[in-house]
């Protein structure tokens, strides 16, 4: 009896977004699994086939007539895992996206496939992104008898000795033995080496014992106390998230590192989320000081090839610590022991494009699935998280002092409406203007941070002080230039466009 599969189709509109039943042809039997990417005929006529993902395997319910057959399937090792499929189902149910939108969110571009036409009426699957490969050399199983073996150069003998430790890439051989690529090529011609191609990964695959965990940071007494409490949570695994409420500069990152060290030492993995790409480099630097090559990165600033190489290494177990922005929450980590969400109150953890998911909610589900500790950290936690901690649904851990007992900077709030009434119509208050001048005269520099986009944060009448607000929600409107640049180039007057933030 033929095997049947239920497939989610790419580019399906919401009206046609459902699972479609297909039969598995004889030449694909044994090659189709849950999560496999497949090529299927879809629609009437000789239309281009569609990409799909197998989300169910088994006989269809009821009587189904004219069931079409699958055309092609991707290699089984590229099939989505059990947890990835669970996240696809969650995104579909929670965000009302299409099935394939959920798949594209969980899987990076390099792991996807596209339809390629071979000849009239025949199609096949091809990787959507050209995957980087490298040449790997190994010693043959049977040691060959080579005439004139004594004539091998010292460099050739060094390469053979290096490969006794196991397969090595051409780049590894050249670096370790200080030789050029021609040395290994000549040994292959003599029958002393075998070569093969493999996908190139972005992380050196080493075990924690091989890499060696670097020394951590010196913790203050308050940091050690909080670290001990959280390490106890790692052991107890009571399922509740933890909230680390620490003032700015209190050393929350050092606590993350101490927890991650314990998790990795136990053979588990760790995921650290940051709200912005700009914060990723400094976090990576601190993590690599401790974990070296066991750190992988996932964020949208990487090229598609770089991101896929890192993703592949994570999937194969080469990375034990993953750091990244919102999308890194879908990293294919196994044996998760710790998930850290830094600056958990940030709006950037919520996706504005379909599927509109919240990375913190996805992190909660993954932590519950693995029995891992979810640690939310912030100097200004969200009201919901702090209330949950006060209610006992989260555990609360506090860092009240800055590292080294340094004082917090002074903060002064200025009412710009009073500035306007005092005759200052500008966007910078008199106190700030004087401080900027004083700083520059002292040979120092100034950084001004604006937390809103637009050419003017608030539209205010300079005569009466009235603020232009949205008529629906009373939020101040922000001036955006819009098409002004193009209009001015044509000699037209730039229109003023306002929008709620």
Short mmCIF file of C-alpha atoms in Angstrom, two decimals:
data_model
loop_
_atom_site.label_atom_id
_atom_site.label_comp_id
_atom_site.label_asym_id
_atom_site.label_seq_id
_atom_site.Cartn_x
_atom_site.Cartn_y
_atom_site.Cartn_z
CA UNK A 1 0.00 0.00 0.00
CA UNK A 2 1.33 3.45 -0.93
CA UNK A 3 2.43 5.79 1.82
CA UNK A 4 0.79 9.18 2.04
CA UNK A 5 2.07 12.46 3.44
CA UNK A 6 0.47 15.80 4.36
CA UNK A 7 2.40 18.76 2.95
CA UNK A 8 2.40 22.50 3.74
CA UNK A 9 2.77 24.41 0.45
CA UNK A 10 4.98 27.47 -0.03
CA UNK A 11 3.45 30.78 -1.14
CA UNK A 12 -0.08 29.65 -0.29
CA UNK A 13 -2.55 32.44 0.47
CA UNK A 14 -4.50 32.24 3.72
CA UNK A 15 -7.53 30.94 1.75
CA UNK A 16 -5.58 27.91 0.50
CA UNK A 17 -3.30 27.49 3.50
CA UNK A 18 -3.89 23.93 4.65
CA UNK A 19 -2.13 20.58 4.48
CA UNK A 20 -2.42 18.76 1.14
CA UNK A 21 -2.20 15.00 0.75
CA UNK A 22 0.32 13.45 -1.66
CA UNK A 23 1.37 9.89 -2.40
CA UNK A 24 5.01 8.80 -2.08
CA UNK A 25 6.26 7.27 -5.36
CA UNK A 26 8.34 4.10 -5.38
CA UNK A 27 11.65 5.89 -6.06
CA UNK A 28 11.22 8.05 -2.93
CA UNK A 29 10.12 5.32 -0.52
CA UNK A 30 12.35 5.31 2.54
CA UNK A 31 13.54 8.87 1.82
CA UNK A 32 10.56 10.83 3.17
CA UNK A 33 10.42 11.83 6.84
CA UNK A 34 8.54 14.28 9.01
CA UNK A 35 10.01 17.70 8.22
CA UNK A 36 11.36 16.70 4.78
CA UNK A 37 11.39 19.38 2.08
CA UNK A 38 9.61 18.08 -1.01
CA UNK A 39 8.69 19.21 -4.53
CA UNK A 40 5.02 18.76 -5.40
CA UNK A 41 2.67 19.47 -8.31
CA UNK A 42 0.12 22.06 -7.30
CA UNK A 43 -2.84 23.45 -9.21
CA UNK A 44 -4.17 22.64 -12.63
CA UNK A 45 -2.26 22.60 -15.89
CA UNK A 46 1.50 22.58 -16.43
CA UNK A 47 2.28 25.08 -13.70
CA UNK A 48 5.63 25.31 -11.97
CA UNK A 49 5.70 22.86 -9.03
CA UNK A 50 5.79 24.17 -5.49
CA UNK A 51 8.11 23.64 -2.55
CA UNK A 52 6.52 22.04 0.49
CA UNK A 53 7.36 20.57 3.89
CA UNK A 54 6.02 17.25 5.16
CA UNK A 55 4.15 17.87 8.41
CA UNK A 56 2.32 14.54 8.74
CA UNK A 57 2.84 10.98 7.53
CA UNK A 58 0.10 8.36 7.21
CA UNK A 59 -3.10 7.41 5.46
CA UNK A 60 -5.44 10.34 4.67
CA UNK A 61 -8.70 10.62 6.56
CA UNK A 62 -11.68 9.60 4.46
CA UNK A 63 -11.67 8.86 0.76
CA UNK A 64 -9.39 11.06 -1.34
CA UNK A 65 -9.55 10.83 -5.11
CA UNK A 66 -6.88 11.74 -7.65
CA UNK A 67 -4.00 11.95 -5.19
CA UNK A 68 -0.89 13.33 -6.88
CA UNK A 69 2.62 12.01 -6.28
CA UNK A 70 5.67 13.81 -4.91
CA UNK A 71 8.18 14.85 -7.56
CA UNK A 72 11.39 15.07 -5.52
CA UNK A 73 12.67 15.28 -1.95
CA UNK A 74 15.65 16.88 -0.21
CA UNK A 75 18.21 14.69 1.60
CA UNK A 76 16.93 13.23 4.85
CA UNK A 77 19.59 14.96 6.96
CA UNK A 78 18.02 18.32 6.07
CA UNK A 79 14.60 17.38 7.49
CA UNK A 80 13.25 19.53 10.32
CA UNK A 81 13.69 18.03 13.76
CA UNK A 82 10.97 17.31 16.28
CA UNK A 83 11.42 20.58 18.17
CA UNK A 84 11.52 22.65 14.96
CA UNK A 85 8.23 21.07 13.87
CA UNK A 86 6.73 21.86 17.28
CA UNK A 87 7.76 25.52 16.90
CA UNK A 88 6.23 25.62 13.40
CA UNK A 89 2.95 24.38 14.86
CA UNK A 90 3.11 26.92 17.68
CA UNK A 91 3.74 29.85 15.31
CA UNK A 92 0.88 28.76 13.08
CA UNK A 93 -1.54 28.52 15.98
CA UNK A 94 -0.41 31.56 17.99
CA UNK A 95 0.24 34.12 15.22
CA UNK A 96 -2.22 33.03 12.49
CA UNK A 97 0.54 32.98 9.87
CA UNK A 98 0.62 30.47 7.03
CA UNK A 99 2.31 27.11 7.50
CA UNK A 100 5.23 27.97 5.24
CA UNK A 101 5.76 31.41 6.81
CA UNK A 102 6.31 29.55 10.06
CA UNK A 103 8.76 27.17 8.36
CA UNK A 104 10.79 30.06 6.87
CA UNK A 105 11.00 31.68 10.31
CA UNK A 106 12.43 28.56 11.94
CA UNK A 107 14.81 27.60 9.09
CA UNK A 108 17.44 29.99 7.61
CA UNK A 109 17.64 30.61 3.89
CA UNK A 110 20.64 28.35 3.37
CA UNK A 111 18.68 25.32 4.61
CA UNK A 112 15.81 25.89 2.16
CA UNK A 113 15.39 24.56 -1.38
CA UNK A 114 14.07 25.83 -4.71
CA UNK A 115 12.59 24.17 -7.80
CA UNK A 116 14.95 23.88 -10.79
CA UNK A 117 13.87 22.80 -14.26
CA UNK A 118 16.03 20.07 -15.79
CA UNK A 119 14.23 19.58 -19.09
CA UNK A 120 10.75 19.74 -20.51
CA UNK A 121 8.35 18.51 -17.85
CA UNK A 122 11.06 17.50 -15.33
CA UNK A 123 11.94 19.37 -12.17
CA UNK A 124 14.25 18.80 -9.21
CA UNK A 125 15.11 20.36 -5.86
CA UNK A 126 18.24 22.44 -5.45
CA UNK A 127 19.61 24.24 -2.38
CA UNK A 128 18.39 27.83 -2.33
CA UNK A 129 21.88 29.01 -1.42
CA UNK A 130 25.19 27.74 -2.74
CA UNK A 131 26.62 26.06 0.32
CA UNK A 132 30.33 26.59 1.00
CA UNK A 133 32.41 23.41 0.82
CA UNK A 134 35.95 22.47 1.77
CA UNK A 135 38.28 19.62 0.85
CA UNK A 136 38.91 17.08 3.62
CA UNK A 137 41.82 14.63 3.55
CA UNK A 138 42.02 11.25 5.26
CA UNK A 139 44.46 8.37 5.33
CA UNK A 140 43.33 5.31 3.32
CA UNK A 141 41.94 2.36 5.30
CA UNK A 142 44.63 0.04 3.92
CA UNK A 143 48.10 1.53 4.03
CA UNK A 144 49.41 1.37 0.43
CA UNK A 145 52.82 0.09 -0.55
CA UNK A 146 54.56 3.01 -2.19
CA UNK A 147 57.81 2.68 -4.04
CA UNK A 148 60.33 5.24 -2.96
CA UNK A 149 58.48 6.13 0.26
CA UNK A 150 61.80 7.16 1.71
CA UNK A 151 61.87 9.99 -0.81
CA UNK A 152 58.95 11.75 0.89
CA UNK A 153 59.90 15.24 1.96
CA UNK A 154 59.82 16.37 5.57
CA UNK A 155 56.68 18.41 4.88
CA UNK A 156 54.91 15.42 3.33
CA UNK A 157 55.84 13.25 6.31
CA UNK A 158 54.54 15.96 8.67
CA UNK A 159 51.19 16.01 6.83
CA UNK A 160 50.85 12.22 7.06
CA UNK A 161 51.66 12.31 10.78
CA UNK A 162 49.09 15.09 11.32
CA UNK A 163 46.36 13.09 9.56
CA UNK A 164 46.89 10.13 11.89
CA UNK A 165 44.81 12.16 14.38
CA UNK A 166 41.81 11.98 12.03
CA UNK A 167 40.31 13.71 8.96
CA UNK A 168 41.47 17.29 8.48
CA UNK A 169 40.50 20.03 6.03
CA UNK A 170 42.97 21.51 3.58
CA UNK A 171 43.02 24.77 5.55
CA UNK A 172 43.75 22.95 8.82
CA UNK A 173 46.61 21.00 7.21
CA UNK A 174 48.17 24.15 5.73
CA UNK A 175 47.96 26.02 9.04
CA UNK A 176 49.14 23.20 11.34
CA UNK A 177 51.97 21.91 9.13
CA UNK A 178 52.97 25.25 7.57
CA UNK A 179 52.67 23.88 4.03
CA UNK A 180 50.94 24.85 0.81
CA UNK A 181 47.90 23.06 -0.65
CA UNK A 182 50.08 21.31 -3.26
CA UNK A 183 51.67 19.07 -0.60
CA UNK A 184 48.41 17.28 0.18
CA UNK A 185 47.50 17.17 -3.52
CA UNK A 186 50.78 15.44 -4.40
CA UNK A 187 50.29 12.91 -1.60
CA UNK A 188 46.83 12.15 -2.99
CA UNK A 189 48.30 11.55 -6.46
CA UNK A 190 50.70 9.03 -4.91
CA UNK A 191 47.78 7.19 -3.31
CA UNK A 192 48.79 8.10 0.25
CA UNK A 193 45.74 10.27 0.93
CA UNK A 194 42.02 10.25 0.12
CA UNK A 195 40.00 13.44 -0.36
CA UNK A 196 36.31 14.33 -0.16
CA UNK A 197 34.14 17.45 -0.11
CA UNK A 198 32.10 18.49 2.92
CA UNK A 199 30.06 21.54 3.85
CA UNK A 200 32.11 24.22 5.52
CA UNK A 201 30.94 25.23 8.99
CA UNK A 202 31.42 28.54 10.74
CA UNK A 203 32.36 27.18 14.16
CA UNK A 204 35.28 24.93 15.02
CA UNK A 205 33.72 21.75 16.31
CA UNK A 206 35.45 20.97 19.58
CA UNK A 207 34.24 19.46 22.81
CA UNK A 208 34.47 21.56 26.01
CA UNK A 209 37.35 19.34 27.16
CA UNK A 210 39.26 19.98 23.92
CA UNK A 211 38.55 23.70 23.82
CA UNK A 212 39.15 24.23 27.54
CA UNK A 213 36.94 26.71 29.38
CA UNK A 214 38.82 29.93 30.05
CA UNK A 215 38.86 31.50 33.53
CA UNK A 216 35.78 33.54 34.40
CA UNK A 217 35.49 36.95 35.99
CA UNK A 218 36.05 37.89 39.63
CA UNK A 219 32.59 38.29 41.13
CA UNK A 220 31.60 40.62 43.93
CA UNK A 221 29.99 39.18 47.05
CA UNK A 222 26.54 40.25 45.80
CA UNK A 223 27.16 38.67 42.36
CA UNK A 224 28.38 35.42 43.96
CA UNK A 225 25.25 35.28 46.13
CA UNK A 226 22.95 35.72 43.13
CA UNK A 227 25.00 33.24 41.06
CA UNK A 228 24.68 30.62 43.82
CA UNK A 229 20.91 31.16 43.96
CA UNK A 230 20.57 30.77 40.19
CA UNK A 231 22.88 27.74 40.08
CA UNK A 232 20.56 26.19 42.63
CA UNK A 233 17.67 26.90 40.27
CA UNK A 234 19.55 25.05 37.53
CA UNK A 235 19.65 21.99 39.76
CA UNK A 236 16.10 22.21 41.15
CA UNK A 237 14.46 22.65 37.71
CA UNK A 238 11.14 23.72 39.21
CA UNK A 239 10.00 25.18 35.88
CA UNK A 240 9.64 28.80 36.98
CA UNK A 241 11.51 31.53 35.05
CA UNK A 242 13.90 33.75 37.00
CA UNK A 243 14.05 37.56 36.88
CA UNK A 244 17.46 39.16 37.46
CA UNK A 245 16.72 42.75 38.49
CA UNK A 246 20.04 44.60 38.59
CA UNK A 247 20.83 48.30 38.39
CA UNK A 248 22.85 49.55 35.44
CA UNK A 249 26.49 48.50 35.81
CA UNK A 250 25.79 45.90 38.51
CA UNK A 251 27.49 43.13 36.50
CA UNK A 252 24.59 41.03 35.24
CA UNK A 253 26.70 39.75 32.32
CA UNK A 254 29.26 38.24 34.69
CA UNK A 255 26.42 36.31 36.35
CA UNK A 256 25.30 35.05 32.89
CA UNK A 257 28.83 33.80 32.23
CA UNK A 258 29.04 31.97 35.55
CA UNK A 259 25.74 30.18 34.87
CA UNK A 260 26.76 29.37 31.28
CA UNK A 261 30.06 27.89 32.52
CA UNK A 262 28.20 25.48 34.77
CA UNK A 263 25.72 24.53 32.03
CA UNK A 264 28.43 23.84 29.44
CA UNK A 265 30.52 21.92 31.97
CA UNK A 266 27.50 19.62 32.47
CA UNK A 267 27.38 18.88 28.73
CA UNK A 268 24.38 21.11 28.01
CA UNK A 269 23.95 24.17 25.80
CA UNK A 270 23.13 27.82 26.43
CA UNK A 271 21.19 30.45 24.43
CA UNK A 272 21.68 34.19 25.10
CA UNK A 273 19.38 36.74 23.45
CA UNK A 274 20.16 40.46 23.15
CA UNK A 275 17.70 43.08 21.89
CA UNK A 276 19.87 44.81 19.26
CA UNK A 277 22.57 43.78 16.79
CA UNK A 278 24.71 46.61 18.16
CA UNK A 279 24.94 44.81 21.51
CA UNK A 280 25.98 41.50 19.95
CA UNK A 281 29.75 42.17 19.40
CA UNK A 282 30.46 43.08 23.03
CA UNK A 283 28.53 40.04 24.28
CA UNK A 284 30.36 37.78 21.79
CA UNK A 285 33.72 39.15 22.94
CA UNK A 286 32.96 38.40 26.59
CA UNK A 287 31.62 34.92 25.81
CA UNK A 288 34.61 33.97 23.65
CA UNK A 289 36.96 35.01 26.44
CA UNK A 290 35.44 32.13 28.41
CA UNK A 291 34.20 29.62 25.82
CA UNK A 292 36.52 30.23 22.87
CA UNK A 293 35.41 28.44 19.68
CA UNK A 294 32.27 27.00 21.31
CA UNK A 295 30.37 30.28 20.65
CA UNK A 296 28.10 30.69 17.59
CA UNK A 297 26.26 33.80 16.39
CA UNK A 298 22.82 34.24 14.82
CA UNK A 299 21.48 37.62 13.68
CA UNK A 300 20.31 39.34 10.49
CA UNK A 301 23.53 41.35 9.94
CA UNK A 302 25.34 38.17 8.90
CA UNK A 303 25.33 37.21 5.24
CA UNK A 304 23.10 34.30 4.26
CA UNK A 305 26.13 32.04 3.84
CA UNK A 306 27.68 33.01 7.18
CA UNK A 307 24.42 32.54 9.00
CA UNK A 308 23.80 29.14 7.44
CA UNK A 309 27.34 27.96 8.27
CA UNK A 310 26.84 28.95 11.90
CA UNK A 311 23.38 27.32 11.92
CA UNK A 312 24.79 24.07 10.54
CA UNK A 313 27.49 23.99 13.19
CA UNK A 314 24.89 24.55 15.93
CA UNK A 315 22.78 21.75 14.51
CA UNK A 316 25.74 19.35 14.42
CA UNK A 317 26.67 20.09 18.03
CA UNK A 318 29.80 22.15 17.32
CA UNK A 319 28.54 25.17 19.29
CA UNK A 320 27.58 25.05 22.94
CA UNK A 321 26.73 28.74 23.42
CA UNK A 322 24.63 30.73 20.94
CA UNK A 323 24.24 34.50 21.13
CA UNK A 324 22.01 36.57 18.88
CA UNK A 325 18.97 38.76 18.44
CA UNK A 326 15.28 37.80 18.25
CA UNK A 327 15.60 35.19 15.49
CA UNK A 328 18.29 33.30 17.43
CA UNK A 329 15.54 31.92 19.67
CA UNK A 330 14.97 29.29 16.93
CA UNK A 331 18.62 28.10 16.92
CA UNK A 332 18.63 24.26 16.68
CA UNK A 333 20.28 23.66 20.06
CA UNK A 334 19.93 20.29 21.76
CA UNK A 335 20.07 19.67 25.53
CA UNK A 336 19.30 23.29 26.40
CA UNK A 337 20.17 24.04 30.00
CA UNK A 338 19.91 27.84 30.08
CA UNK A 339 18.17 30.60 28.11
CA UNK A 340 19.06 34.21 28.95
CA UNK A 341 16.99 37.15 27.67
CA UNK A 342 18.97 40.33 28.28
CA UNK A 343 17.00 43.61 28.53
CA UNK A 344 13.82 41.54 28.50
CA UNK A 345 11.56 44.59 28.42
CA UNK A 346 12.67 45.68 24.94
CA UNK A 347 10.04 45.90 22.21
CA UNK A 348 12.48 44.52 19.63
CA UNK A 349 11.86 40.99 20.90
CA UNK A 350 8.43 41.19 19.24
CA UNK A 351 8.33 40.69 15.48
CA UNK A 352 6.52 43.31 13.39
CA UNK A 353 6.33 41.09 10.29
CA UNK A 354 4.40 37.87 9.87
CA UNK A 355 4.64 35.70 11.86
CA UNK A 356 4.25 38.25 14.65
CA UNK A 357 5.81 36.24 17.44
CA UNK A 358 7.26 37.27 20.79
CA UNK A 359 10.76 35.80 21.26
CA UNK A 360 10.31 35.79 25.04
CA UNK A 361 7.21 33.59 24.73
CA UNK A 362 9.03 31.23 22.36
CA UNK A 363 11.93 31.10 24.86
CA UNK A 364 9.49 30.12 27.62
CA UNK A 365 8.17 27.24 25.56
CA UNK A 366 11.65 26.00 24.67
CA UNK A 367 12.81 26.24 28.29
CA UNK A 368 9.77 24.25 29.45
CA UNK A 369 10.38 21.62 26.77
CA UNK A 370 14.01 21.07 27.81
CA UNK A 371 13.58 21.62 31.53
CA UNK A 372 15.98 24.56 31.21
CA UNK A 373 16.22 27.70 33.29
CA UNK A 374 14.83 30.84 31.61
CA UNK A 375 16.58 33.93 32.99
CA UNK A 376 15.09 37.34 32.21
CA UNK A 377 17.45 40.20 33.02
CA UNK A 378 17.05 43.96 33.06
CA UNK A 379 17.75 47.15 34.98
CA UNK A 380 14.20 48.25 34.07
CA UNK A 381 12.11 45.04 33.81
CA UNK A 382 8.69 45.09 32.24
CA UNK A 383 5.74 45.60 34.58
CA UNK A 384 4.39 42.16 33.68
CA UNK A 385 7.65 40.38 34.56
CA UNK A 386 8.15 42.25 37.82
CA UNK A 387 4.55 41.60 38.84
CA UNK A 388 4.99 37.89 38.04
CA UNK A 389 8.09 37.87 40.27
CA UNK A 390 6.21 39.57 43.11
CA UNK A 391 3.38 37.03 42.69
CA UNK A 392 5.82 34.12 42.92
CA UNK A 393 5.35 32.88 39.35
CA UNK A 394 8.95 33.99 38.69
CA UNK A 395 11.80 33.93 41.18
CA UNK A 396 13.29 37.37 41.86
CA UNK A 397 17.06 37.93 42.18
CA UNK A 398 18.37 41.45 42.79
CA UNK A 399 21.67 43.22 42.23
CA UNK A 400 21.23 46.50 44.08
CA UNK A 401 24.80 47.85 43.82
CA UNK A 402 27.01 48.66 40.88
CA UNK A 403 30.18 46.58 40.45
CA UNK A 404 32.94 48.10 42.57
CA UNK A 405 30.33 50.23 44.40
CA UNK A 406 30.58 52.94 41.75
CA UNK A 407 27.89 55.63 42.10
CA UNK A 408 25.08 55.86 39.57
CA UNK A 409 25.22 58.89 37.23
CA UNK A 410 23.02 61.85 38.07
CA UNK A 411 19.84 62.13 36.01
CA UNK A 412 17.98 65.38 35.45
CA UNK A 413 14.56 65.58 33.73
CA UNK A 414 13.62 68.78 31.89
CA UNK A 415 10.07 69.83 31.03
CA UNK A 416 10.34 71.19 27.46
CA UNK A 417 6.93 72.86 27.80
CA UNK A 418 8.38 75.10 30.50
CA UNK A 419 11.37 75.74 28.23
CA UNK A 420 8.98 76.90 25.51
CA UNK A 421 7.12 79.19 27.90
CA UNK A 422 10.49 80.63 28.97
CA UNK A 423 11.22 81.62 25.38
CA UNK A 424 13.26 78.63 24.22
CA UNK A 425 11.53 77.17 21.11
CA UNK A 426 14.38 74.76 20.28
CA UNK A 427 14.61 71.02 20.79
CA UNK A 428 17.50 71.29 23.27
CA UNK A 429 16.94 72.75 26.72
CA UNK A 430 19.06 75.55 28.16
CA UNK A 431 20.58 73.32 30.84
CA UNK A 432 21.58 70.67 28.27
CA UNK A 433 22.91 73.29 25.86
CA UNK A 434 25.12 74.77 28.57
CA UNK A 435 26.38 71.30 29.57
CA UNK A 436 27.25 70.49 25.93
CA UNK A 437 29.20 73.74 25.53
CA UNK A 438 31.04 73.15 28.80
CA UNK A 439 31.96 69.60 27.79
CA UNK A 440 33.23 70.59 24.35
CA UNK A 441 35.27 73.49 25.77
CA UNK A 442 36.84 70.97 28.15
CA UNK A 443 38.13 68.95 25.17
CA UNK A 444 35.66 66.10 25.66
CA UNK A 445 32.97 64.63 23.42
CA UNK A 446 29.16 64.42 23.63
CA UNK A 447 26.72 61.71 22.54
CA UNK A 448 23.01 62.53 22.14
CA UNK A 449 20.61 59.58 21.98
CA UNK A 450 17.10 59.90 20.54
CA UNK A 451 14.68 57.06 21.30
CA UNK A 452 12.31 57.85 18.44
CA UNK A 453 12.60 57.98 14.68
CA UNK A 454 11.61 61.10 12.72
CA UNK A 455 12.82 64.63 12.05
CA UNK A 456 11.04 66.09 15.06
CA UNK A 457 9.99 64.09 18.08
CA UNK A 458 6.91 66.14 18.98
CA UNK A 459 4.95 68.69 17.00
CA UNK A 460 4.44 71.69 19.33
CA UNK A 461 2.92 75.08 18.58
CA UNK A 462 5.52 77.69 19.47
CA UNK A 463 2.83 80.29 20.19
CA UNK A 464 0.63 78.44 22.68
CA UNK A 465 2.51 75.23 23.44
CA UNK A 466 -0.20 72.88 22.17
CA UNK A 467 1.06 69.41 21.20
CA UNK A 468 -0.20 67.78 17.98
CA UNK A 469 -1.70 64.43 19.04
CA UNK A 470 -3.48 61.51 17.41
CA UNK A 471 -7.25 61.96 17.59
CA UNK A 472 -7.74 58.25 18.32
CA UNK A 473 -5.21 57.51 21.06
CA UNK A 474 -3.82 60.91 22.22
CA UNK A 475 -0.22 59.88 21.38
CA UNK A 476 1.98 62.81 20.23
CA UNK A 477 2.58 62.80 16.47
CA UNK A 478 6.08 62.69 14.98
CA UNK A 479 7.20 64.56 11.85
CA UNK A 480 8.61 62.35 9.05
CA UNK A 481 10.03 63.88 5.89
CA UNK A 482 8.58 61.12 3.66
CA UNK A 483 8.76 62.18 0.01
CA UNK A 484 10.20 65.60 0.80
CA UNK A 485 13.62 64.91 -0.75
CA UNK A 486 12.16 63.93 -4.12
CA UNK A 487 9.74 66.86 -4.12
CA UNK A 488 12.47 69.37 -3.33
CA UNK A 489 14.60 68.06 -6.19
CA UNK A 490 11.68 68.86 -8.51
CA UNK A 491 11.28 72.32 -6.99
CA UNK A 492 8.08 71.44 -5.14
CA UNK A 493 7.28 72.33 -1.56
CA UNK A 494 7.90 69.42 0.83
CA UNK A 495 4.67 68.28 2.49
CA UNK A 496 4.65 67.71 6.23
CA UNK A 497 3.74 64.17 7.17
CA UNK A 498 3.02 63.14 10.74
CA UNK A 499 2.54 59.71 12.18
CA UNK A 500 2.05 58.14 15.56
CA UNK A 501 5.20 56.50 16.91
#
